[in-house]
Each structure stands twice: as structure tokens, then as C-alpha cells.
Amino acid sequence: MPPSPSSAQDPVPAPRRPLRTERLLLRSVRGGDLPAVTRLWTDPDVRRHLGGPVTGSVIRIRQRRIVGAPGFHAVVRAEDGVLLGLVTVEDGGRDGETEVSYQFLPEHWGHGYAREAVGAAVARALETAPSVVAVTQEANHRSRRLLESVGLEHAESFVEWDAHQVLYRRRAGRRNPCTEEL
């Protein structure tokens, strides 16, 4: 007897549990997060190396799709629940490798939140993925330092979106500077 249509489908993956660090909670994006997330998409400083602010029609589409979407993590300060930014982990994102990307609101830059969140997201991704990559513009020196500080290494340079880009990679089994004791 052939399988029923429902049993022939791939199982829906279980949602990932929230990820906690010393100061942060990385959890699914909620409806109440949309004003802060929209600021991430429209702030010229945040978007300086990401192609500029997103247009209104694209924002409306993104707002409908991001709430509860797998791989999108709202980064929330644990002590007061303030949304600081987003970390996205996309399985098979770039040439089949798991890709991590991130955006943080400018008022939260310089406090180590992005390093803490990205380091934790990379470590979790490497529990099941053989490698993690991240791409940033060559001119984005802060982002490049962050990626290097969480153990990713320069792997490739190229031009994409009319800008010089740098691809960083970390393979499973490599040390994570964010989790080492001092």
C-alpha cells in the first residue's frame, strides 16, 4: 500500500530551543519585535555595508515572513528584554554551507553584544554543520574584527553587489575564542 500523502512529506523540523549566553537570549522573532527589526532594515548606519536602507514594499514582505521563521534569532538583552539586533543562521546558505549574518542597532554597538551573540550562534551551528561561513564587505572593518574574534578565518575575497566582499569560514572542531576561559 502506498504511503499516505501526509506520511510521504518530509517531517517539519522541530524549532530550535532559545540560546542563552551570559547576557543575552537568542530566540525566535515575535510580532512585538517588528518595530526594532524594521529599524535594523531602515537605519542608514546599520545598512551602510548591506546595500542601504530597505524599501517600504520589501519591509512589508519581510515583516510578514520573519515572525517565527526558522533561522532568524532576535537578540535580546536578558536583564531587561531589550531587542539589540538579529542573528540569522541559514543552513545551506552559501554554496551549501551554513551561513551566519547579523545586524545590531547602533546604540548597542561597542558593548560586545554582537560578538557574544554571533559566537554563540556559530558554536551552536557547528554542533551539526561541518562549517560556518559569513560574508562582509571588505570595507566593514568592525564586522571583520568581530568574525575573526569568534574564530572565523579569511577564506576568500571577491566582488559581489558592486563591492569588494570577504568570506570567512570556521570548520567544526576549531576552537571558539568566545567560550574559552581566560
mmCIF file of C-alpha atoms in Angstrom:
data_model
loop_
_atom_site.group_PDB
_atom_site.id
_atom_site.type_symbol
_atom_site.label_atom_id
_atom_site.label_comp_id
_atom_site.label_asym_id
_atom_site.label_seq_id
_atom_site.Cartn_x
_atom_site.Cartn_y
_atom_site.Cartn_z
ATOM 1 C CA MET A 1 0.000 0.000 0.000
ATOM 2 C CA PRO A 2 1.481 3.400 -0.928
ATOM 3 C CA PRO A 3 2.160 5.864 1.869
ATOM 4 C CA SER A 4 -0.497 8.436 2.566
ATOM 5 C CA PRO A 5 0.273 11.938 1.319
ATOM 6 C CA SER A 6 0.958 13.193 4.836
ATOM 7 C CA SER A 7 3.486 10.455 5.610
ATOM 8 C CA ALA A 8 5.267 10.938 2.278
ATOM 9 C CA GLN A 9 6.167 14.517 3.140
ATOM 10 C CA ASP A 10 9.391 15.443 4.876
ATOM 11 C CA PRO A 11 8.881 15.925 8.589
ATOM 12 C CA VAL A 12 8.728 19.508 9.794
ATOM 13 C CA PRO A 13 11.921 20.233 11.738
ATOM 14 C CA ALA A 14 11.441 20.880 15.428
ATOM 15 C CA PRO A 15 12.029 24.510 16.402
ATOM 16 C CA ARG A 16 15.432 25.186 17.911
ATOM 17 C CA ARG A 17 15.426 25.989 21.580
ATOM 18 C CA PRO A 18 16.365 29.541 22.549
ATOM 19 C CA LEU A 19 20.077 30.089 23.016
ATOM 20 C CA ARG A 20 21.264 31.754 26.209
ATOM 21 C CA THR A 21 24.594 33.394 26.886
ATOM 22 C CA GLU A 22 25.830 35.245 29.934
ATOM 23 C CA ARG A 23 23.943 38.437 28.986
ATOM 24 C CA LEU A 24 21.739 37.521 26.047
ATOM 25 C CA LEU A 25 18.841 35.441 24.826
ATOM 26 C CA LEU A 26 18.632 34.467 21.143
ATOM 27 C CA ARG A 27 15.062 33.444 20.378
ATOM 28 C CA SER A 28 12.550 33.400 17.543
ATOM 29 C CA VAL A 29 11.369 36.775 16.280
ATOM 30 C CA ARG A 30 7.982 37.804 17.702
ATOM 31 C CA GLY A 31 5.396 40.284 16.469
ATOM 32 C CA GLY A 32 6.359 42.741 19.197
ATOM 33 C CA ASP A 33 9.920 42.788 17.824
ATOM 34 C CA LEU A 34 8.872 44.217 14.458
ATOM 35 C CA PRO A 35 9.420 47.923 15.272
ATOM 36 C CA ALA A 36 13.054 47.278 16.310
ATOM 37 C CA VAL A 37 13.638 44.831 13.452
ATOM 38 C CA THR A 38 12.228 47.370 10.995
ATOM 39 C CA ARG A 39 14.730 49.905 12.354
ATOM 40 C CA LEU A 40 17.507 47.424 11.523
ATOM 41 C CA TRP A 41 16.298 47.329 7.913
ATOM 42 C CA THR A 42 15.951 51.106 7.573
ATOM 43 C CA ASP A 43 18.783 52.602 9.637
ATOM 44 C CA PRO A 44 21.449 54.051 7.299
ATOM 45 C CA ASP A 45 24.277 53.242 9.740
ATOM 46 C CA VAL A 46 23.203 49.613 10.122
ATOM 47 C CA ARG A 47 22.712 49.271 6.363
ATOM 48 C CA ARG A 48 25.911 51.108 5.323
ATOM 49 C CA HIS A 49 27.610 47.855 4.243
ATOM 50 C CA LEU A 50 24.388 45.993 3.435
ATOM 51 C CA GLY A 51 23.184 47.810 0.352
ATOM 52 C CA GLY A 52 21.454 50.720 2.070
ATOM 53 C CA PRO A 53 18.043 51.002 3.728
ATOM 54 C CA VAL A 54 15.351 48.586 2.575
ATOM 55 C CA THR A 55 12.337 49.993 0.702
ATOM 56 C CA GLY A 56 8.804 50.065 2.122
ATOM 57 C CA SER A 57 7.384 47.286 -0.063
ATOM 58 C CA VAL A 58 10.247 44.940 0.837
ATOM 59 C CA ILE A 59 9.849 45.806 4.526
ATOM 60 C CA ARG A 60 6.178 44.806 4.448
ATOM 61 C CA ILE A 61 7.050 41.443 2.879
ATOM 62 C CA ARG A 62 9.853 40.838 5.395
ATOM 63 C CA GLN A 63 7.614 41.757 8.322
ATOM 64 C CA ARG A 64 5.099 39.100 7.275
ATOM 65 C CA ARG A 65 7.776 36.433 6.847
ATOM 66 C CA ILE A 66 10.195 36.917 9.745
ATOM 67 C CA VAL A 67 7.959 36.292 12.775
ATOM 68 C CA GLY A 68 8.716 32.758 13.950
ATOM 69 C CA ALA A 69 10.769 31.978 10.834
ATOM 70 C CA PRO A 70 13.457 29.336 11.324
ATOM 71 C CA GLY A 71 17.000 30.641 11.427
ATOM 72 C CA PHE A 72 16.098 34.211 12.435
ATOM 73 C CA HIS A 73 17.089 34.979 16.014
ATOM 74 C CA ALA A 74 16.092 38.107 17.888
ATOM 75 C CA VAL A 75 18.998 39.013 20.163
ATOM 76 C CA VAL A 76 17.539 40.230 23.435
ATOM 77 C CA ARG A 77 19.374 41.557 26.476
ATOM 78 C CA ALA A 78 18.419 39.124 29.256
ATOM 79 C CA GLU A 79 18.295 41.680 32.069
ATOM 80 C CA ASP A 80 15.611 43.905 30.529
ATOM 81 C CA GLY A 81 14.281 42.245 27.359
ATOM 82 C CA VAL A 82 15.517 44.987 25.022
ATOM 83 C CA LEU A 83 15.982 43.800 21.435
ATOM 84 C CA LEU A 84 19.553 44.560 20.371
ATOM 85 C CA GLY A 85 19.689 43.008 16.916
ATOM 86 C CA LEU A 86 19.259 39.937 14.747
ATOM 87 C CA VAL A 87 21.450 36.935 14.070
ATOM 88 C CA THR A 88 20.466 34.740 11.155
ATOM 89 C CA VAL A 89 21.724 31.199 10.633
ATOM 90 C CA GLU A 90 20.871 29.775 7.230
ATOM 91 C CA ASP A 91 21.550 26.077 6.641
ATOM 92 C CA GLY A 92 22.949 25.651 3.141
ATOM 93 C CA GLY A 93 23.033 29.424 2.734
ATOM 94 C CA ARG A 94 26.118 29.933 0.620
ATOM 95 C CA ASP A 95 27.255 27.182 -1.714
ATOM 96 C CA GLY A 96 25.708 24.607 0.611
ATOM 97 C CA GLU A 97 27.473 25.838 3.752
ATOM 98 C CA THR A 98 25.721 27.183 6.820
ATOM 99 C CA GLU A 99 25.879 30.978 6.710
ATOM 100 C CA VAL A 100 25.614 33.352 9.638
ATOM 101 C CA SER A 101 24.739 37.034 9.314
ATOM 102 C CA TYR A 102 23.889 39.724 11.835
ATOM 103 C CA GLN A 103 22.666 43.278 12.336
ATOM 104 C CA PHE A 104 22.635 45.273 15.574
ATOM 105 C CA LEU A 105 21.109 48.638 16.369
ATOM 106 C CA PRO A 106 23.791 51.377 16.570
ATOM 107 C CA GLU A 107 23.056 52.290 20.192
ATOM 108 C CA HIS A 108 24.165 48.772 21.160
ATOM 109 C CA TRP A 109 27.452 48.761 19.222
ATOM 110 C CA GLY A 110 30.685 48.642 21.198
ATOM 111 C CA HIS A 111 29.349 46.626 24.159
ATOM 112 C CA GLY A 112 30.381 43.162 22.949
ATOM 113 C CA TYR A 113 26.791 42.035 22.378
ATOM 114 C CA ALA A 114 27.321 41.158 18.714
ATOM 115 C CA ARG A 115 30.489 39.190 19.491
ATOM 116 C CA GLU A 116 28.690 37.283 22.238
ATOM 117 C CA ALA A 117 25.617 36.529 20.115
ATOM 118 C CA VAL A 118 27.451 35.640 16.908
ATOM 119 C CA GLY A 119 29.961 33.491 18.798
ATOM 120 C CA ALA A 120 27.138 31.546 20.442
ATOM 121 C CA ALA A 121 25.237 31.149 17.151
ATOM 122 C CA VAL A 122 28.348 29.912 15.349
ATOM 123 C CA ALA A 123 29.128 27.445 18.143
ATOM 124 C CA ARG A 124 25.591 26.067 18.045
ATOM 125 C CA ALA A 125 25.597 25.798 14.246
ATOM 126 C CA LEU A 126 28.863 23.866 14.371
ATOM 127 C CA GLU A 127 27.220 21.252 16.594
ATOM 128 C CA THR A 128 25.578 19.882 13.426
ATOM 129 C CA ALA A 129 27.233 21.640 10.458
ATOM 130 C CA PRO A 130 30.745 20.849 9.221
ATOM 131 C CA SER A 131 31.472 24.551 8.707
ATOM 132 C CA VAL A 132 30.022 28.035 9.038
ATOM 133 C CA VAL A 133 30.672 30.965 6.727
ATOM 134 C CA ALA A 134 29.974 34.676 6.919
ATOM 135 C CA VAL A 135 30.381 37.388 4.293
ATOM 136 C CA THR A 136 31.021 41.047 4.913
ATOM 137 C CA GLN A 137 32.218 43.948 2.832
ATOM 138 C CA GLU A 138 35.971 44.369 2.808
ATOM 139 C CA ALA A 139 35.444 47.959 3.998
ATOM 140 C CA ASN A 140 33.473 46.839 7.075
ATOM 141 C CA HIS A 141 36.433 46.612 9.450
ATOM 142 C CA ARG A 142 34.307 46.248 12.593
ATOM 143 C CA SER A 143 32.483 43.245 11.176
ATOM 144 C CA ARG A 144 35.741 41.678 10.004
ATOM 145 C CA ARG A 145 37.249 42.020 13.504
ATOM 146 C CA LEU A 146 34.108 40.506 15.022
ATOM 147 C CA LEU A 147 34.257 37.467 12.713
ATOM 148 C CA GLU A 148 37.929 36.937 13.451
ATOM 149 C CA SER A 149 37.285 37.279 17.202
ATOM 150 C CA VAL A 150 34.805 34.356 17.114
ATOM 151 C CA GLY A 151 37.258 32.106 15.299
ATOM 152 C CA LEU A 152 36.320 32.561 11.635
ATOM 153 C CA GLU A 153 39.225 32.904 9.232
ATOM 154 C CA HIS A 154 39.540 34.775 5.949
ATOM 155 C CA ALA A 155 38.877 32.233 3.193
ATOM 156 C CA GLU A 156 38.148 34.204 0.028
ATOM 157 C CA SER A 157 37.784 37.699 -1.418
ATOM 158 C CA PHE A 158 35.523 38.579 -4.340
ATOM 159 C CA VAL A 159 33.291 41.279 -5.795
ATOM 160 C CA GLU A 160 29.529 40.965 -5.315
ATOM 161 C CA TRP A 161 26.796 43.627 -5.349
ATOM 162 C CA ASP A 162 29.377 46.039 -6.830
ATOM 163 C CA ALA A 163 31.515 45.896 -3.682
ATOM 164 C CA HIS A 164 34.595 44.015 -2.505
ATOM 165 C CA GLN A 165 33.478 41.209 -0.184
ATOM 166 C CA VAL A 166 35.324 38.901 2.191
ATOM 167 C CA LEU A 167 34.178 35.391 3.043
ATOM 168 C CA TYR A 168 35.155 33.997 6.428
ATOM 169 C CA ARG A 169 34.888 30.347 7.454
ATOM 170 C CA ARG A 170 35.177 28.256 10.582
ATOM 171 C CA ARG A 171 35.195 24.494 10.432
ATOM 172 C CA ALA A 172 33.805 22.219 13.132
ATOM 173 C CA GLY A 173 36.402 21.194 15.675
ATOM 174 C CA ARG A 174 38.218 24.542 15.631
ATOM 175 C CA ARG A 175 38.496 26.453 18.878
ATOM 176 C CA ASN A 176 35.906 29.060 19.837
ATOM 177 C CA PRO A 177 37.598 32.078 21.452
ATOM 178 C CA CYS A 178 34.239 33.167 22.879
ATOM 179 C CA THR A 179 33.889 30.098 25.062
ATOM 180 C CA GLU A 180 37.464 29.729 26.261
ATOM 181 C CA GLU A 181 38.226 30.633 29.827
ATOM 182 C CA LEU A 182 40.652 33.460 30.393
#
